[in-house]
Coordinates of C-alpha atoms in Angstrom, one line a residue:
M1 CA 14.3 18.1 44.4
D2 CA 14.0 21.5 44.1
N3 CA 11.7 23.4 41.3
T4 CA 14.1 26.1 41.8
I5 CA 16.5 23.8 40.0
L6 CA 14.2 21.4 38.0
N7 CA 12.9 25.3 36.2
R8 CA 16.3 26.6 35.6
F9 CA 17.0 22.7 33.7
Y10 CA 13.9 23.2 32.1
E11 CA 14.9 26.0 30.3
D12 CA 18.3 25.6 29.7
N13 CA 17.9 21.9 28.2
V14 CA 14.1 21.1 27.7
K15 CA 13.1 24.4 25.9
M16 CA 13.6 24.7 22.1
T17 CA 14.9 27.3 20.4
R18 CA 12.1 29.6 18.7
D19 CA 14.1 30.8 15.7
E20 CA 15.1 26.8 15.2
T21 CA 12.0 25.9 15.4
K22 CA 10.4 27.9 12.9
Q23 CA 13.4 27.7 10.1
N24 CA 13.3 23.6 9.8
V25 CA 9.0 23.6 10.2
E26 CA 8.7 25.7 7.4
F27 CA 11.6 23.7 5.8
V28 CA 9.8 20.3 6.4
K29 CA 6.1 20.8 5.6
P30 CA 6.6 21.7 2.1
L31 CA 9.0 19.3 1.4
V32 CA 6.6 16.5 2.8
Q33 CA 3.6 17.8 0.8
D34 CA 5.6 17.8 -2.5
I35 CA 6.2 14.5 -1.4
L36 CA 3.2 13.3 -0.5
Q37 CA 1.3 14.9 -3.5
Y38 CA 3.9 12.5 -5.9
V39 CA 2.6 9.9 -4.2
H40 CA -0.8 10.4 -4.4
E41 CA 0.1 10.9 -8.2
R42 CA 1.0 7.1 -8.4
D43 CA -1.6 5.8 -6.1
K44 CA -4.5 7.6 -5.2
R45 CA -4.7 5.5 -2.4
F46 CA -2.6 7.4 0.2
Q47 CA -3.9 11.0 0.6
I48 CA -2.5 14.0 0.1
Q49 CA -3.2 15.4 3.1
P50 CA -1.3 14.2 6.6
L51 CA -2.0 13.7 10.0
N52 CA 0.0 15.2 12.3
V53 CA 1.3 13.2 15.4
G54 CA 4.3 12.3 17.5
S55 CA 6.0 14.7 20.0
Y56 CA 6.2 18.2 18.0
Y57 CA 3.0 18.2 16.8
S58 CA 2.0 17.3 20.9
H59 CA 3.9 20.1 22.1
L60 CA 5.9 17.4 23.6
K61 CA 9.3 17.7 21.8
V62 CA 12.5 18.7 23.0
S63 CA 15.8 20.5 23.0
R64 CA 15.5 20.4 19.6
A65 CA 12.3 20.5 16.2
D66 CA 14.6 17.8 14.2
E67 CA 12.1 15.0 14.3
F68 CA 8.9 14.8 12.7
D69 CA 5.9 12.3 12.4
Y70 CA 3.0 12.2 9.4
S71 CA 0.5 9.7 9.8
V72 CA -0.3 8.9 5.7
V73 CA -3.9 7.8 5.3
L74 CA -4.6 5.0 3.4
D75 CA -7.9 4.8 1.5
I76 CA -10.3 2.0 1.6
G77 CA -13.3 3.0 2.9
S78 CA -15.6 2.1 6.1
L79 CA -13.8 -0.6 8.4
A80 CA -15.6 -2.7 11.1
W81 CA -14.3 -5.2 13.2
T82 CA -13.6 -8.4 11.7
T83 CA -14.7 -11.1 13.5
R84 CA -14.4 -14.1 11.5
K85 CA -11.9 -17.1 11.2
P86 CA -8.1 -15.7 10.7
A87 CA -7.1 -16.3 7.1
Y88 CA -4.0 -18.1 7.1
Y89 CA -0.9 -17.0 5.0
G90 CA 2.5 -17.4 4.9
Y91 CA 6.1 -16.5 3.4
N92 CA 7.0 -18.9 -0.4
E93 CA 10.0 -19.5 -1.5
N94 CA 10.3 -15.3 -3.3
K95 CA 9.3 -14.3 0.6
E96 CA 5.9 -12.8 -0.6
V97 CA 2.9 -13.3 1.8
V98 CA 0.8 -16.0 -0.2
R99 CA -2.0 -17.7 1.3
T100 CA -1.3 -21.2 2.8
S101 CA -3.2 -24.4 4.9
I102 CA -1.3 -23.4 7.8
P103 CA -3.0 -21.6 10.4
L104 CA -2.2 -19.2 11.7
P105 CA -2.5 -18.4 15.8
A106 CA -5.0 -16.1 16.4
A107 CA -3.8 -12.5 16.2
P108 CA -1.9 -11.6 19.2
V109 CA -2.8 -9.2 21.5
G110 CA -3.2 -5.3 20.0
K111 CA -3.5 -6.3 16.5
C112 CA -6.3 -7.5 14.2
L113 CA -6.9 -9.1 10.6
T114 CA -8.5 -6.2 8.1
Q115 CA -10.7 -7.2 5.3
I116 CA -11.8 -4.5 2.9
P117 CA -14.9 -3.2 2.5
G118 CA -16.9 -2.2 -0.8
S119 CA -14.2 0.5 -2.4
I120 CA -12.4 -2.9 -3.4
Q121 CA -14.4 -2.4 -6.9
R122 CA -13.2 1.0 -7.2
W123 CA -9.7 0.2 -6.5
D124 CA -10.2 -2.3 -9.2
N125 CA -11.7 -0.3 -11.9
A126 CA -8.8 2.5 -11.0
R127 CA -6.5 -1.0 -12.3
L128 CA -5.0 -0.4 -8.4
N129 CA -5.0 -3.7 -7.0
E130 CA -3.2 -5.5 -10.0
G131 CA 0.7 -6.6 -10.2
P132 CA 2.9 -4.7 -7.7
A133 CA -0.1 -2.3 -6.4
C134 CA -1.5 -4.6 -5.3
L135 CA -2.3 -4.3 -1.6
T136 CA -4.4 -7.8 -0.5
I137 CA -4.5 -11.7 -0.6
D138 CA -8.6 -11.9 -1.5
D139 CA -10.5 -10.1 0.9
D140 CA -7.6 -9.1 3.5
I141 CA -5.3 -5.9 3.1
I142 CA -1.9 -7.1 4.3
P143 CA 0.4 -4.9 6.2
I144 CA 3.4 -5.7 4.5
K145 CA 1.8 -5.3 1.1
V146 CA 1.0 -1.4 1.9
K147 CA 4.4 -1.4 3.5
R148 CA 6.9 -2.3 0.6
R149 CA 4.2 -0.4 -1.8
F150 CA 4.3 3.0 -0.1
K151 CA 7.9 2.8 0.4
A152 CA 8.6 2.1 -2.9
L153 CA 7.0 5.3 -4.3
L154 CA 8.6 7.0 -1.5
S155 CA 11.9 6.7 -2.9
E156 CA 10.8 6.9 -6.5
A157 CA 9.6 10.4 -4.5
V158 CA 13.1 11.0 -3.0
N159 CA 15.1 9.7 -6.0
R160 CA 13.4 13.2 -7.8
P161 CA 16.4 14.9 -9.0
R162 CA 16.2 18.4 -6.9
I163 CA 15.5 15.8 -3.4
R164 CA 17.8 13.2 -3.5
K165 CA 20.8 15.0 -3.2
Y166 CA 19.7 15.8 0.0
V167 CA 17.3 13.5 1.5
D168 CA 17.7 9.7 2.0
A169 CA 15.0 7.3 2.4
Q170 CA 16.0 4.6 5.1
R171 CA 15.5 0.7 4.1
L172 CA 12.2 -0.9 5.3
S173 CA 12.0 -2.0 9.1
E174 CA 9.9 -3.4 12.2
S175 CA 8.7 0.2 12.2
P176 CA 4.9 0.9 10.2
A177 CA 7.2 4.1 10.0
A178 CA 9.6 5.0 6.5
T179 CA 11.9 7.3 7.9
L180 CA 13.5 10.2 5.2
T181 CA 17.1 11.3 6.5
I182 CA 17.7 15.4 5.4
H183 CA 20.5 17.1 5.2
H184 CA 20.1 20.8 4.5
P185 CA 21.9 24.2 4.9
K186 CA 18.6 25.9 5.5
I187 CA 18.0 23.4 8.7
A188 CA 19.3 24.1 12.0
G189 CA 21.6 21.1 13.0
Q190 CA 23.3 18.4 11.5
T191 CA 20.1 16.3 10.3
I192 CA 16.4 16.6 10.7
S193 CA 14.8 13.0 11.0
V194 CA 11.2 12.7 9.1
D195 CA 9.0 9.7 9.8
L196 CA 5.8 9.0 7.4
A197 CA 3.8 5.7 8.1
P198 CA 0.8 4.6 6.5
L199 CA -2.3 4.1 8.5
I200 CA -5.9 2.9 7.8
E201 CA -8.4 5.2 9.5
G202 CA -10.5 2.3 11.0
H203 CA -12.4 4.5 13.4
L204 CA -12.7 0.8 15.7
P205 CA -14.9 1.3 19.1
F206 CA -13.0 0.3 22.4
K207 CA -13.8 -3.2 23.6
P208 CA -14.4 -3.8 27.2
E209 CA -11.5 -5.8 27.1
F210 CA -9.2 -3.1 26.5
G211 CA -9.9 -1.8 30.2
W212 CA -10.8 2.1 28.9
P213 CA -11.9 4.0 29.9
R214 CA -11.9 3.0 33.8
P215 CA -14.9 2.5 36.4
G216 CA -14.9 5.2 39.0
A217 CA -12.1 7.4 37.4
R218 CA -11.9 10.7 37.3
W219 CA -9.3 11.8 34.2
P220 CA -9.7 12.4 31.8
S221 CA -12.9 14.4 31.3
Y222 CA -16.4 12.7 29.9
T223 CA -15.9 15.4 27.3
T224 CA -12.8 13.6 26.5
I225 CA -13.8 10.5 26.2
Q226 CA -16.9 10.6 23.9
E227 CA -14.0 12.5 21.8
I228 CA -11.8 9.7 21.9
K229 CA -14.8 7.2 21.9
T230 CA -15.8 9.1 19.1
E231 CA -12.8 8.6 17.2
G232 CA -11.8 5.6 17.7
I233 CA -8.3 3.7 17.1
H234 CA -6.8 2.9 13.4
E235 CA -4.5 0.2 12.5
V236 CA -1.1 0.6 11.3
A237 CA 1.3 -1.8 9.5
K238 CA 3.9 -3.4 12.3
D239 CA 3.4 -6.6 11.9
P240 CA 3.6 -8.4 8.5
I241 CA 0.9 -10.1 8.1
Y242 CA -1.6 -8.7 11.1
W243 CA -2.9 -5.0 11.2
S244 CA -1.6 -3.3 15.1
L245 CA -4.0 -1.6 16.5
S246 CA -3.1 2.5 16.8
F247 CA -3.8 4.9 19.8
V248 CA -2.4 7.5 17.8
M249 CA -5.2 10.0 17.4
C250 CA -6.4 9.3 20.9
E251 CA -3.5 10.0 22.2
K252 CA -3.4 13.5 20.7
K253 CA -6.8 14.5 21.1
L254 CA -6.0 13.5 25.6
L255 CA -2.5 15.9 24.7
D256 CA -5.2 18.2 23.2
G257 CA -5.8 21.3 26.1
I258 CA -4.2 19.4 28.7
D259 CA -2.7 22.4 30.4
S260 CA -5.3 24.5 29.0
N261 CA -5.3 25.8 33.1
G262 CA -2.5 26.6 33.2
T263 CA -1.0 23.0 34.8
C264 CA 2.6 21.7 33.9
R265 CA 1.4 18.2 32.7
K266 CA 3.5 18.5 29.3
K267 CA 5.8 19.8 31.4
S268 CA 6.9 17.2 33.3
Q269 CA 7.0 15.1 30.7
R270 CA 9.4 17.0 28.1
I271 CA 11.3 17.0 31.4
M272 CA 11.4 13.2 31.8
K273 CA 12.5 12.5 28.4
K274 CA 15.0 15.1 28.9
L275 CA 16.3 12.7 31.4
R276 CA 15.5 9.7 29.5
E277 CA 18.5 11.0 27.7
I278 CA 20.7 10.8 31.1
W279 CA 19.1 7.1 31.7
C280 CA 19.4 5.6 28.5
P281 CA 22.3 7.2 27.1
K282 CA 23.0 7.3 23.4
G283 CA 25.2 4.3 22.0
T284 CA 23.1 1.5 24.6
K285 CA 19.8 -0.2 23.7
Q286 CA 16.9 2.5 24.2
E287 CA 14.3 0.2 26.0
I288 CA 12.5 3.1 27.6
T289 CA 11.4 4.8 25.1
S290 CA 9.8 8.8 24.5
Y291 CA 6.3 6.5 24.1
H292 CA 6.7 4.7 27.2
L293 CA 7.2 7.7 29.1
K294 CA 4.3 9.3 26.8
N295 CA 2.1 6.4 28.8
V296 CA 3.3 7.5 31.6
L297 CA 2.0 10.5 31.7
F298 CA -1.5 9.0 30.9
W299 CA -1.0 7.0 33.5
E300 CA 0.1 10.3 36.5
C301 CA -2.8 11.8 35.5
E302 CA -5.1 9.4 36.0
N303 CA -3.5 8.5 39.3
H304 CA -3.7 12.7 40.3
P305 CA -6.6 13.5 38.0
F306 CA -6.7 17.2 40.0
D307 CA -4.7 20.2 38.5
A308 CA -4.6 21.0 41.9
E309 CA -2.0 18.3 41.8
W310 CA -0.6 19.6 38.7
T311 CA 0.7 23.3 39.4
N312 CA 4.3 24.5 38.9
E313 CA 4.6 24.6 42.8
Q314 CA 4.0 20.4 42.6
L315 CA 6.4 19.7 39.6
S316 CA 9.3 18.7 41.7
V317 CA 6.4 16.0 43.6
R318 CA 5.2 14.9 39.8
I319 CA 8.2 14.3 38.1
K320 CA 9.7 12.3 41.9
S321 CA 5.8 10.6 41.0
M322 CA 6.7 9.7 37.8
C323 CA 10.1 8.1 38.2
Y324 CA 8.6 5.9 40.7
L325 CA 6.5 5.0 38.7
L326 CA 8.4 4.2 35.4
I327 CA 10.7 2.3 39.0
G328 CA 7.7 0.3 39.3
Y329 CA 6.9 -1.2 36.0
I330 CA 10.2 -1.8 35.1
Q331 CA 10.6 -4.1 38.7
R332 CA 6.8 -6.1 37.5
D333 CA 8.1 -6.5 33.8
N334 CA 4.5 -4.8 32.4
M335 CA 3.6 -0.8 31.7
P336 CA 0.5 -1.6 30.4
L337 CA -0.4 0.9 27.6
Y338 CA -2.7 3.6 28.8
F339 CA -5.6 2.7 26.1
H340 CA -5.4 -1.7 26.9
T341 CA -4.2 -2.6 29.4
G342 CA -4.2 -6.6 28.2
V343 CA -0.5 -4.5 25.8
N344 CA 2.4 -4.8 27.9
L345 CA 5.0 -1.9 26.4
L346 CA 8.2 -3.9 28.6
E347 CA 7.6 -7.3 26.8
N348 CA 10.4 -9.0 25.4
K349 CA 12.2 -5.8 26.3
D350 CA 16.1 -6.7 27.6
R351 CA 16.1 -7.1 31.2
D352 CA 19.4 -6.1 31.9
V353 CA 19.1 -3.1 30.2
L354 CA 16.0 -2.3 31.8
S355 CA 17.1 -3.1 35.2
Q356 CA 20.5 -0.7 34.6
V357 CA 17.9 1.9 33.5
E358 CA 16.3 1.5 37.0
Q359 CA 19.7 1.9 38.8
N360 CA 20.2 5.4 36.6
I361 CA 16.8 6.8 37.9
F362 CA 18.0 6.1 41.9
R363 CA 20.9 7.1 41.6
F364 CA 18.9 10.2 40.2
L365 CA 16.3 10.6 43.0
N366 CA 19.2 10.3 45.2
N367 CA 21.1 13.0 44.4
P368 CA 19.3 15.1 41.8
E369 CA 20.9 18.2 42.0
H370 CA 23.6 16.3 40.1
Y371 CA 22.4 15.6 37.6
L372 CA 19.9 18.7 37.2
N373 CA 23.2 21.4 37.7

């Protein structure tokens, strides 16, 4: 694999156009601010200022600035790990979450139940936890209730006359995020996608069973590890009943300054993301996502911790190494989450699709020039 060809591929196919990026950012930011202002006015628990997450704000976006991700903080006060026995929940005939007498299994790996802290009293005083706005059952904050409340307010915000003609709010899905699709003559490209995901800033500590940080690892630095531990783990509403642990801000801190010494870590990642479009073409089941590749980058950085291994002269070496790392995960049917090795990012993925991706990566490695030229 030739560095010259890789660099040309990067310039021609990976880098974003500065003018188009500026145009889309200048349109999206005030729109999101306006929508969240409306949501906050209707329900003070959802904060106005979102957390800027996702590939654009981590400088990992490829080709076009057409996707933006934000985490919308749900203010519930201070949290701690739940140590009590799980409550029992289920659905009634109206598909509402209710407390039941049938025990649920223990929370799956990477998930937990979240209890409301003392701030519940403030919610009651503001009459913000009653009727359709209720987010709890007894002392537990229920993820599906949070998602439904947030999506309802988002739909109201988007349905205002000056916005609804060019913004569509997609239906609630298993994803933690509600997605807005924007069509407007002032944006570059056909559409822009905006994901808004409610998030609880739990600042939960890393547990020993997460396997991070790993003893003896030389990456990341001690300072970065302490910053990430201080940030802690947050929670998002993916599962209907259990809160899913979110490492989104830990990942963001890990990426901040990752190339401060002129290395090519992010460049390598962006090239891998573009190659993923070849390995997993549109119209096929997308079992390998950008998030999988982000974790591949983190593992590659830990396996090769020194800046000398990430110089621009080593670009092709790192791309090839990450390709084989990804192949190894697919063959073992296990890609451990970087911050929690008990989570398998390939769990429940279609094996036939993964095998096809594996073969496509091998084809690329056998003849990279064919795909890069």
